[in-house]
Coordinates of C-alpha atoms and ligand atoms in Angstrom, one line a residue:
X1 CA -77.9 -7.3 -7.4
X2 CA -74.2 -7.2 -8.2
X3 CA -72.5 -7.1 -11.6
X4 CA -72.0 -10.2 -13.6
X5 CA -68.5 -11.6 -13.0
X6 CA -68.1 -13.4 -16.3
X7 CA -68.1 -10.2 -18.4
X8 CA -64.7 -9.1 -19.8
X9 CA -64.1 -5.5 -18.9
X10 CA -62.8 -3.4 -21.8
X11 CA -60.8 -0.2 -21.4
X12 CA -60.8 -0.2 -17.6
X13 CA -57.5 1.7 -17.5
X14 CA -58.9 4.5 -19.6
X15 CA -61.8 5.2 -17.2
X16 CA -61.6 8.1 -14.8
X17 CA -60.8 7.1 -11.2
X18 CA -64.4 7.9 -10.1
X19 CA -65.8 5.7 -12.9
X20 CA -63.4 2.8 -12.0
X21 CA -64.6 3.0 -8.5
X22 CA -68.2 3.0 -9.5
X23 CA -67.6 0.0 -11.8
X24 CA -65.9 -2.0 -9.0
X25 CA -68.7 -1.1 -6.6
X26 CA -71.2 -2.7 -8.9
X27 CA -69.7 -6.1 -8.0
X28 CA -71.1 -5.6 -4.5
X29 CA -74.6 -5.9 -3.1
X30 CA -74.3 -2.4 -1.6
X31 CA -72.4 -0.2 -4.2
X32 CA -73.1 3.1 -2.3
X33 CA -71.6 1.9 0.9
X34 CA -68.6 0.4 -0.9
X35 CA -67.9 3.7 -2.7
X36 CA -68.1 5.5 0.6
X37 CA -65.8 3.0 2.3
X38 CA -63.2 3.1 -0.4
X39 CA -63.3 6.9 -0.6
X40 CA -62.9 7.2 3.2
X41 CA -59.3 5.9 2.6
X42 CA -58.5 8.6 0.1
X43 CA -56.0 11.2 1.4
X44 CA -57.6 14.4 2.5
X45 CA -54.9 16.3 0.5
X46 CA -55.7 16.0 -3.2
X47 CA -52.1 16.5 -4.3
X48 CA -50.9 13.8 -2.0
X49 CA -53.6 11.4 -3.2
X50 CA -52.6 12.1 -6.8
X51 CA -49.0 11.2 -6.0
X52 CA -50.1 7.8 -4.5
X53 CA -52.4 7.2 -7.5
X54 CA -49.5 7.7 -9.8
X55 CA -47.2 5.2 -8.1
X56 CA -49.3 2.4 -9.6
X57 CA -52.1 1.9 -12.1
X58 CA -55.9 1.5 -11.9
X59 CA -55.8 2.9 -8.4
X60 CA -59.2 3.4 -6.7
X61 CA -58.1 3.9 -3.1
X62 CA -55.2 3.3 -0.6
X63 CA -54.6 0.3 1.5
X64 CA -53.5 1.2 5.0
X65 CA -50.8 -0.8 6.8
X66 CA -49.6 0.1 10.3
X67 CA -46.4 2.1 10.6
X68 CA -44.7 1.3 13.9
X69 CA -41.3 2.1 15.6
X70 CA -38.8 -0.3 17.2
X71 CA -36.8 1.9 19.6
X72 CA -33.4 1.2 21.2
X73 CA -31.8 -0.5 18.1
X74 CA -28.1 -0.1 18.7
X75 CA -26.0 -1.0 15.7
X76 CA -22.2 -0.6 15.8
X77 CA -22.7 1.7 18.8
X78 CA -25.3 4.0 17.1
X79 CA -28.8 4.1 18.5
X80 CA -31.7 4.0 15.9
X81 CA -35.4 4.3 16.1
X82 CA -36.4 2.0 13.3
X83 CA -39.6 2.4 11.3
X84 CA -41.4 -0.8 10.5
X85 CA -44.4 -1.1 8.2
X86 CA -46.2 -4.4 8.8
X87 CA -49.7 -5.7 9.3
X88 CA -48.8 -8.8 11.5
X89 CA -49.3 -8.3 15.2
X90 CA -46.3 -9.0 17.4
X91 CA -43.6 -8.3 14.8
X92 CA -42.8 -4.8 16.0
X93 CA -43.1 -5.9 19.6
X94 CA -40.8 -8.8 19.0
X95 CA -38.2 -6.6 17.2
X96 CA -38.4 -4.0 20.0
X97 CA -38.0 -6.6 22.7
X98 CA -34.9 -8.1 21.0
X99 CA -33.5 -4.7 20.4
X100 CA -33.8 -3.8 24.1
X101 CA -32.4 -7.1 25.2
X102 CA -29.3 -6.7 23.0
X103 CA -28.9 -3.0 23.8
X104 CA -28.0 -4.2 27.3
X105 CA -25.5 -6.7 25.8
X106 CA -23.5 -4.6 23.4
X107 CA -26.1 -4.1 20.7
X108 CA -25.9 -5.4 17.1
X109 CA -22.6 -5.5 15.2
X110 CA -22.8 -5.3 11.5
X111 CA -20.5 -5.1 8.4
X112 CA -21.3 -4.8 4.8
X113 CA -19.3 -7.5 3.0
X114 CA -19.9 -6.3 -0.6
X115 CA -22.2 -4.1 -2.6
X116 CA -22.0 -5.5 -6.1
X117 CA -25.1 -6.0 -8.3
X118 CA -25.6 -8.2 -11.3
X119 CA -27.3 -7.9 -14.7
X120 CA -27.4 -10.1 -17.7
X121 CA -28.0 -9.9 -21.5
X122 CA -29.2 -13.4 -22.6
X123 CA -28.6 -14.1 -26.2
X124 CA -28.4 -16.8 -28.8
X125 CA -25.4 -16.9 -31.1
X126 CA -24.7 -19.6 -33.6
X127 CA -21.0 -19.1 -34.3
X128 CA -18.0 -20.9 -32.6
X129 CA -17.5 -20.0 -28.9
X130 CA -13.8 -19.3 -29.4
X131 CA -14.6 -16.6 -32.0
X132 CA -16.9 -14.9 -29.5
X133 CA -14.3 -15.1 -26.8
X134 CA -11.8 -13.6 -29.1
X135 CA -14.1 -10.7 -29.8
X136 CA -14.7 -9.9 -26.1
X137 CA -12.0 -7.4 -25.5
X138 CA -13.2 -5.2 -28.4
X139 CA -16.8 -5.8 -27.5
X140 CA -16.3 -4.8 -23.9
X141 CA -14.8 -1.5 -24.9
X142 CA -17.6 -0.9 -27.3
X143 CA -20.3 -1.7 -24.7
X144 CA -18.7 0.7 -22.3
X145 CA -18.4 3.5 -24.8
X146 CA -21.9 3.1 -26.2
X147 CA -23.4 3.2 -22.7
X148 CA -21.2 6.1 -21.5
X149 CA -24.2 8.5 -21.8
X150 CA -26.1 6.4 -19.2
X151 CA -23.2 5.7 -16.9
X152 CA -21.6 9.2 -16.7
X153 CA -23.8 10.4 -13.8
X154 CA -23.4 7.1 -11.8
X155 CA -19.6 7.3 -12.4
X156 CA -19.6 10.8 -10.9
X157 CA -21.2 9.3 -7.8
X158 CA -18.4 6.6 -7.6
X159 CA -20.5 3.8 -9.2
X160 CA -20.9 2.4 -12.7
X161 CA -20.0 -0.8 -14.5
X162 CA -17.5 -2.9 -12.6
X163 CA -17.0 -5.8 -15.0
X164 CA -18.4 -7.5 -18.2
X165 CA -17.8 -11.1 -18.9
X166 CA -19.1 -13.7 -21.4
X167 CA -20.7 -16.8 -20.0
X168 CA -21.0 -19.8 -22.2
X169 CA -24.2 -21.7 -21.4
X170 CA -24.3 -23.8 -24.6
X171 CA -24.1 -27.0 -22.6
X172 CA -27.6 -26.2 -21.1
X173 CA -29.4 -24.5 -24.1
X174 CA -28.1 -24.7 -27.6
X175 CA -26.2 -21.5 -28.7
X176 CA -27.1 -19.7 -25.5
X177 CA -24.7 -17.1 -24.0
X178 CA -24.9 -14.4 -21.4
X179 CA -23.1 -11.1 -21.0
X180 CA -22.8 -11.1 -17.2
X181 CA -22.3 -7.5 -16.0
X182 CA -21.5 -6.4 -12.5
X183 CA -22.4 -2.9 -11.2
X184 CA -21.8 -0.6 -8.3
X185 CA -24.9 1.6 -7.8
X186 CA -23.8 3.5 -4.6
X187 CA -26.9 4.6 -2.6
X188 CA -29.5 3.7 -5.2
X189 CA -31.0 0.2 -5.5
X190 CA -30.1 0.8 -9.2
X191 CA -32.7 -1.3 -11.0
X192 CA -33.5 1.4 -13.6
X193 CA -29.9 2.2 -14.1
X194 CA -28.9 -1.4 -14.6
X195 CA -31.7 -2.2 -16.9
X196 CA -31.1 0.9 -19.0
X197 CA -27.4 -0.1 -19.4
X198 CA -28.3 -3.7 -20.2
X199 CA -30.8 -2.7 -22.9
X200 CA -28.2 -0.4 -24.4
X201 CA -25.7 -3.4 -24.3
X202 CA -28.2 -5.6 -26.1
X203 CA -28.4 -3.1 -28.9
X204 CA -24.7 -2.5 -29.1
X205 CA -24.0 -6.3 -29.1
X206 CA -26.2 -6.7 -32.2
X207 CA -24.6 -3.8 -34.0
X208 CA -21.1 -4.8 -33.1
X209 CA -21.6 -8.4 -34.4
X210 CA -23.2 -7.1 -37.6
X211 CA -20.0 -5.1 -38.2
X212 CA -17.7 -8.1 -38.0
X213 CA -17.5 -8.5 -41.8
X214 CA -14.7 -11.1 -41.6
X215 CA -17.3 -13.5 -40.0
X216 CA -19.8 -15.6 -41.9
X217 CA -23.3 -14.2 -42.3
X218 CA -24.8 -16.4 -39.5
X219 CA -22.1 -15.3 -37.0
X220 CA -22.8 -11.6 -37.7
X221 CA -26.2 -12.0 -36.2
X222 CA -27.5 -12.8 -32.7
X223 CA -30.8 -13.1 -31.2
X224 CA -31.3 -11.1 -28.0
X225 CA -33.6 -13.0 -25.7
X226 CA -33.7 -10.5 -22.9
X227 CA -31.7 -7.9 -21.0
X228 CA -32.5 -7.6 -17.2
X229 CA -30.9 -7.2 -13.8
X230 CA -30.7 -10.2 -11.6
X231 CA -32.3 -10.0 -8.2
X232 CA -29.9 -12.7 -7.0
X233 CA -27.2 -10.5 -5.4
X234 CA -25.0 -12.8 -3.4
X235 CA -22.3 -10.1 -3.6
X236 CA -24.4 -7.4 -2.2
X237 CA -24.1 -8.9 1.2
X238 CA -24.3 -7.8 4.9
X239 CA -23.3 -9.7 8.0
X240 CA -24.9 -8.8 11.3
X241 CA -24.5 -10.5 14.7
X242 CA -25.1 -10.3 18.4
X243 CA -22.9 -11.9 21.0
X244 CA -22.6 -12.1 24.8
X245 CA -21.1 -14.4 27.5
X246 CA -23.3 -17.3 28.2
X247 CA -24.0 -16.2 31.7
X248 CA -25.7 -13.0 30.3
X249 CA -28.4 -15.4 29.0
X250 CA -29.1 -16.8 32.5
X251 CA -32.4 -15.0 33.0
X252 CA -33.9 -15.5 29.6
X253 CA -35.9 -18.5 30.8
X254 CA -36.8 -19.4 34.4
X255 CA -36.1 -23.1 33.8
X256 CA -32.8 -22.9 31.8
X257 CA -29.5 -21.4 32.8
X258 CA -27.7 -19.3 30.1
X259 CA -25.7 -22.2 28.7
X260 CA -28.7 -24.6 28.5
X261 CA -30.8 -21.9 26.8
X262 CA -28.0 -21.2 24.3
X263 CA -27.6 -24.9 23.5
X264 CA -31.4 -25.3 23.0
X265 CA -31.4 -22.1 20.8
X266 CA -28.5 -23.5 18.8
X267 CA -30.3 -26.8 18.2
X268 CA -33.4 -24.9 17.0
X269 CA -31.2 -23.0 14.5
X270 CA -29.4 -26.2 13.5
X271 CA -32.8 -27.7 12.7
X272 CA -33.4 -24.8 10.3
X273 CA -30.1 -25.7 8.7
X274 CA -31.0 -29.3 8.0
X275 CA -34.8 -29.2 7.5
X276 CA -36.5 -27.2 4.7
X277 CA -39.9 -27.1 6.4
X278 CA -38.4 -25.4 9.5
X279 CA -35.9 -23.4 7.4
X280 CA -38.7 -21.7 5.5
X281 CA -40.5 -20.6 8.6
X282 CA -37.3 -19.6 10.3
X283 CA -36.3 -17.4 7.3
X284 CA -39.9 -16.0 7.1
X285 CA -39.4 -14.7 10.7
X286 CA -36.2 -13.0 9.5
X287 CA -38.1 -11.3 6.6
X288 CA -40.8 -10.1 9.1
X289 CA -38.1 -7.7 10.2
X290 CA -36.4 -7.0 7.0
X291 CA -39.5 -6.5 4.8
X292 CA -41.0 -4.1 7.4
X293 CA -38.0 -1.8 7.1
X294 CA -37.9 -2.3 3.4
X295 CA -41.5 -1.1 3.0
X296 CA -41.1 1.7 5.5
X297 CA -38.1 3.1 3.5
X298 CA -39.7 2.6 0.0
X299 CA -37.5 -0.4 -0.9
X300 CA -38.6 -3.4 -3.1
X301 CA -39.3 -6.2 -0.6
X302 CA -40.1 -8.7 -3.2
X303 CA -36.6 -8.3 -4.8
X304 CA -35.0 -8.5 -1.3
X305 CA -36.9 -11.6 -0.4
X306 CA -36.2 -13.3 -3.7
X307 CA -32.5 -12.7 -3.3
X308 CA -32.5 -14.0 0.3
X309 CA -34.4 -17.2 -0.5
X310 CA -32.1 -17.9 -3.5
X311 CA -29.1 -17.3 -1.3
X312 CA -30.5 -19.6 1.4
X313 CA -30.6 -22.4 -1.3
X314 CA -27.3 -21.6 -2.9
X315 CA -25.5 -24.5 -1.3
X316 CA -27.9 -26.9 -3.0
X317 CA -30.3 -27.1 0.0
X318 CA -32.6 -24.4 1.3
X319 CA -31.3 -23.5 4.8
X320 CA -31.5 -21.0 7.6
X321 CA -29.9 -17.6 6.8
X322 CA -28.8 -17.3 10.5
X323 CA -26.4 -19.4 12.4
X324 CA -25.3 -19.9 16.0
X325 CA -21.7 -20.3 17.3
X326 CA -21.0 -21.2 20.9
X327 CA -17.3 -21.1 21.9
X328 CA -15.1 -20.0 24.7
X329 CA -18.1 -19.2 26.9
X330 CA -19.6 -16.9 24.3
X331 CA -23.0 -17.1 22.4
X332 CA -22.9 -15.6 18.9
X333 CA -25.9 -15.3 16.6
X334 CA -25.1 -14.3 13.1
X335 CA -27.2 -13.4 10.1
X336 CA -25.7 -13.2 6.6
X337 CA -28.0 -12.0 4.0
X338 CA -28.0 -10.3 0.5
X339 CA -29.7 -7.0 0.7
X340 CA -29.9 -4.8 -2.4
X341 CA -31.4 -1.6 -0.9
X342 CA -31.4 2.0 -1.9
X343 CA -31.7 5.3 0.0
X344 CA -32.0 7.5 -3.1
X345 CA -34.1 7.1 -6.2
X346 CA -37.3 5.0 -6.6
X347 CA -39.9 5.7 -4.0
X348 CA -37.4 6.6 -1.3
X349 CA -37.9 10.3 -1.8
X350 CA -41.2 10.3 -3.5
X351 CA -43.3 8.5 -0.9
X352 CA -43.6 11.1 1.9
X353 CA -43.4 8.4 4.6
X354 CA -40.4 6.6 3.0
X355 CA -38.7 10.0 3.0
X356 CA -39.6 10.5 6.6
X357 CA -38.4 7.0 7.6
X358 CA -35.0 7.7 6.1
X359 CA -34.8 11.0 7.9
X360 CA -35.7 9.3 11.2
X361 CA -32.8 6.9 10.5
X362 CA -30.5 9.9 10.0
X363 CA -30.5 9.7 6.2
X364 CA -28.4 6.6 6.0
X365 CA -26.3 5.5 3.0
X366 CA -27.4 2.3 1.3
X367 CA -24.8 0.2 3.1
X368 CA -26.0 1.6 6.5
X369 CA -29.6 0.8 5.6
X370 CA -28.5 -2.8 4.8
X371 CA -27.1 -3.0 8.3
X372 CA -30.3 -1.6 9.9
X373 CA -32.6 -3.9 7.9
X374 CA -30.5 -7.0 8.7
X375 CA -30.4 -6.0 12.4
X376 CA -34.2 -6.0 12.4
X377 CA -34.2 -9.4 10.6
X378 CA -31.9 -10.8 13.3
X379 CA -33.9 -9.1 16.0
X380 CA -37.1 -10.8 14.9
X381 CA -35.4 -14.1 14.3
X382 CA -33.9 -14.0 17.8
X383 CA -37.3 -13.2 19.4
X384 CA -39.0 -15.9 17.5
X385 CA -36.5 -18.7 18.3
X386 CA -36.2 -17.5 21.9
X387 CA -40.0 -17.8 22.3
X388 CA -40.2 -21.1 20.5
X389 CA -37.5 -22.7 22.6
X390 CA -38.9 -21.3 25.9
X391 CA -42.6 -20.4 26.5
X392 CA -43.8 -21.1 22.9
X393 CA -44.9 -18.6 20.3
X394 CA -48.6 -18.5 21.0
X395 CA -48.5 -16.9 24.4
X396 CA -47.0 -13.6 23.2
X397 CA -48.5 -13.8 19.7
X398 CA -52.1 -14.2 20.9
X399 CA -51.6 -11.4 23.5
X400 CA -50.6 -9.1 20.6
X401 CA -53.4 -10.5 18.5
X402 CA -56.0 -9.8 21.2
X403 CA -56.9 -6.4 19.7
X404 CA -57.6 -8.0 16.3
X405 CA -59.9 -10.5 18.0
X406 CA -61.6 -7.8 20.0
X407 CA -62.1 -5.7 16.9
X408 CA -63.6 -8.7 15.2
X409 CA -66.2 -8.7 18.0
X410 CA -66.6 -4.9 17.6
X411 CA -65.6 -4.4 21.2
X412 CA -66.0 -0.9 22.6
X413 CA -63.1 0.9 24.3
X414 CA -64.4 -0.1 27.7
X415 CA -64.7 -3.7 26.7
X416 CA -61.2 -3.6 25.3
X417 CA -59.8 -2.2 28.5
X418 CA -61.6 -4.9 30.6
X419 CA -60.3 -7.6 28.2
X420 CA -56.7 -6.4 28.4
X421 CA -56.9 -6.6 32.2
X422 CA -58.7 -10.0 32.2
X423 CA -56.3 -11.7 29.6
X424 CA -53.2 -10.6 31.5
X425 CA -53.1 -14.0 33.1
X426 CA -55.5 -15.9 30.9
X427 CA -54.9 -17.8 27.6
X428 CA -56.0 -15.8 24.6
X429 CA -57.9 -17.6 21.9
X430 CA -60.6 -16.6 19.5
X431 CA -63.1 -18.7 21.5
X432 CA -62.0 -17.4 25.0
X433 CA -62.2 -13.8 23.9
X434 CA -65.6 -14.4 22.3
X435 CA -66.9 -15.9 25.5
X436 CA -65.4 -13.1 27.6
X437 CA -67.0 -10.4 25.5
X438 CA -70.4 -12.3 25.6
X439 CA -70.1 -12.5 29.4
X440 CA -69.5 -8.7 29.5
X441 CA -72.5 -8.0 27.4
X442 CA -74.8 -10.3 29.3
Ligands
MEV501 C1 -44.4 -15.7 12.4 O1 -44.7 -14.6 11.6 C2 -42.9 -16.0 12.3 C3 -42.4 -17.2 13.1 O2 -43.2 -18.3 12.7 C4 -41.0 -17.4 12.8 C5 -40.4 -18.6 13.4 O3 -41.1 -19.6 13.6 O4 -39.1 -18.6 13.6 C6 -42.7 -17.0 14.6

């Protein structure tokens, strides 16, 4: 009959996994089948399954997303096989096609511009700003010494706190200040390190102020609102580009010569620089590539995307993250994007496939991974804009989507093979595939 949905569940997290599964199954008409289905996605190795269960909370099964490979990705002369985890058909194909195309034209060039990360302690202080400014040199020293037990290891790896400054925000919110802290976290994404340091700072700030006995009572107190890293990392930046003489674009489209194609492509990118509707889709195409690498390597794609979209809007208008330059007979397509990624810590070595992905990439440093992920962003962006400005997106997209449609109609292997042959020169749509399968079955 199905469980009543308006009942508040108490103590769900305390239940055993099997009991959580049973409880959830009660919300379906056919609980037995649901339990069987969900269990069929459990890992056959119990210890592996336990590992996955412990990544998150209230886990009842695993959600499988395809893991694909884009080969021939040449970056700064080095050839990579790039792992991509993504559910959307045609993303890996588009990335692979662009990688192959550019491998014949010098490959991707990439440079890491900077690797700084930011964290903030947000607090309310009711004294005079000049007093706080005057206390800063002593406070900074205190913050550094109080957090030395956390930073020692990171310093051994060449990282740590870069700078601490006071930001006066009292013109926006009464008595509101920030300690703005910049960090170098080497090969780790550094979220836990940064947040631990910031929480220590918050404590130290309170104690430090309380010790300033020459100040009035109110100025010896502050209210800590929060201490947290910022996912906006405009100074953890990578620049990646492809370039070639215009005539090397001659065969991209049968109707356009290299220069005409380049100009049309440039206009399409310009549109994403001036129109937010297009810019959002354009950048989404970039994150198709970047997110897929982020997930495959155990990185936090939400943080990466949040940074990118904030960066895209940092000039006051949300714009394309990539740009085209055409000069002296050369076409140049550039992506500049903040990418706070890690190759140690977090899930990178815990998730067996993330670990494997990093090994496949030759165990890169974090800056090298920034270059790889941005190259895949640029690759997907290039393929998308190339298709959009030539044959349109649906031709390729629907060809790749064909298997999804066939699976929807529960096509057998023989039907799939016949359909692939049939749709080589036919337009793929949900309706046309449905009709074709029906005709086969008649
Ligand atoms: C689809 O996932 C991504 C595209 O829409 C990107 C774009 O339009 O540039 C094809």
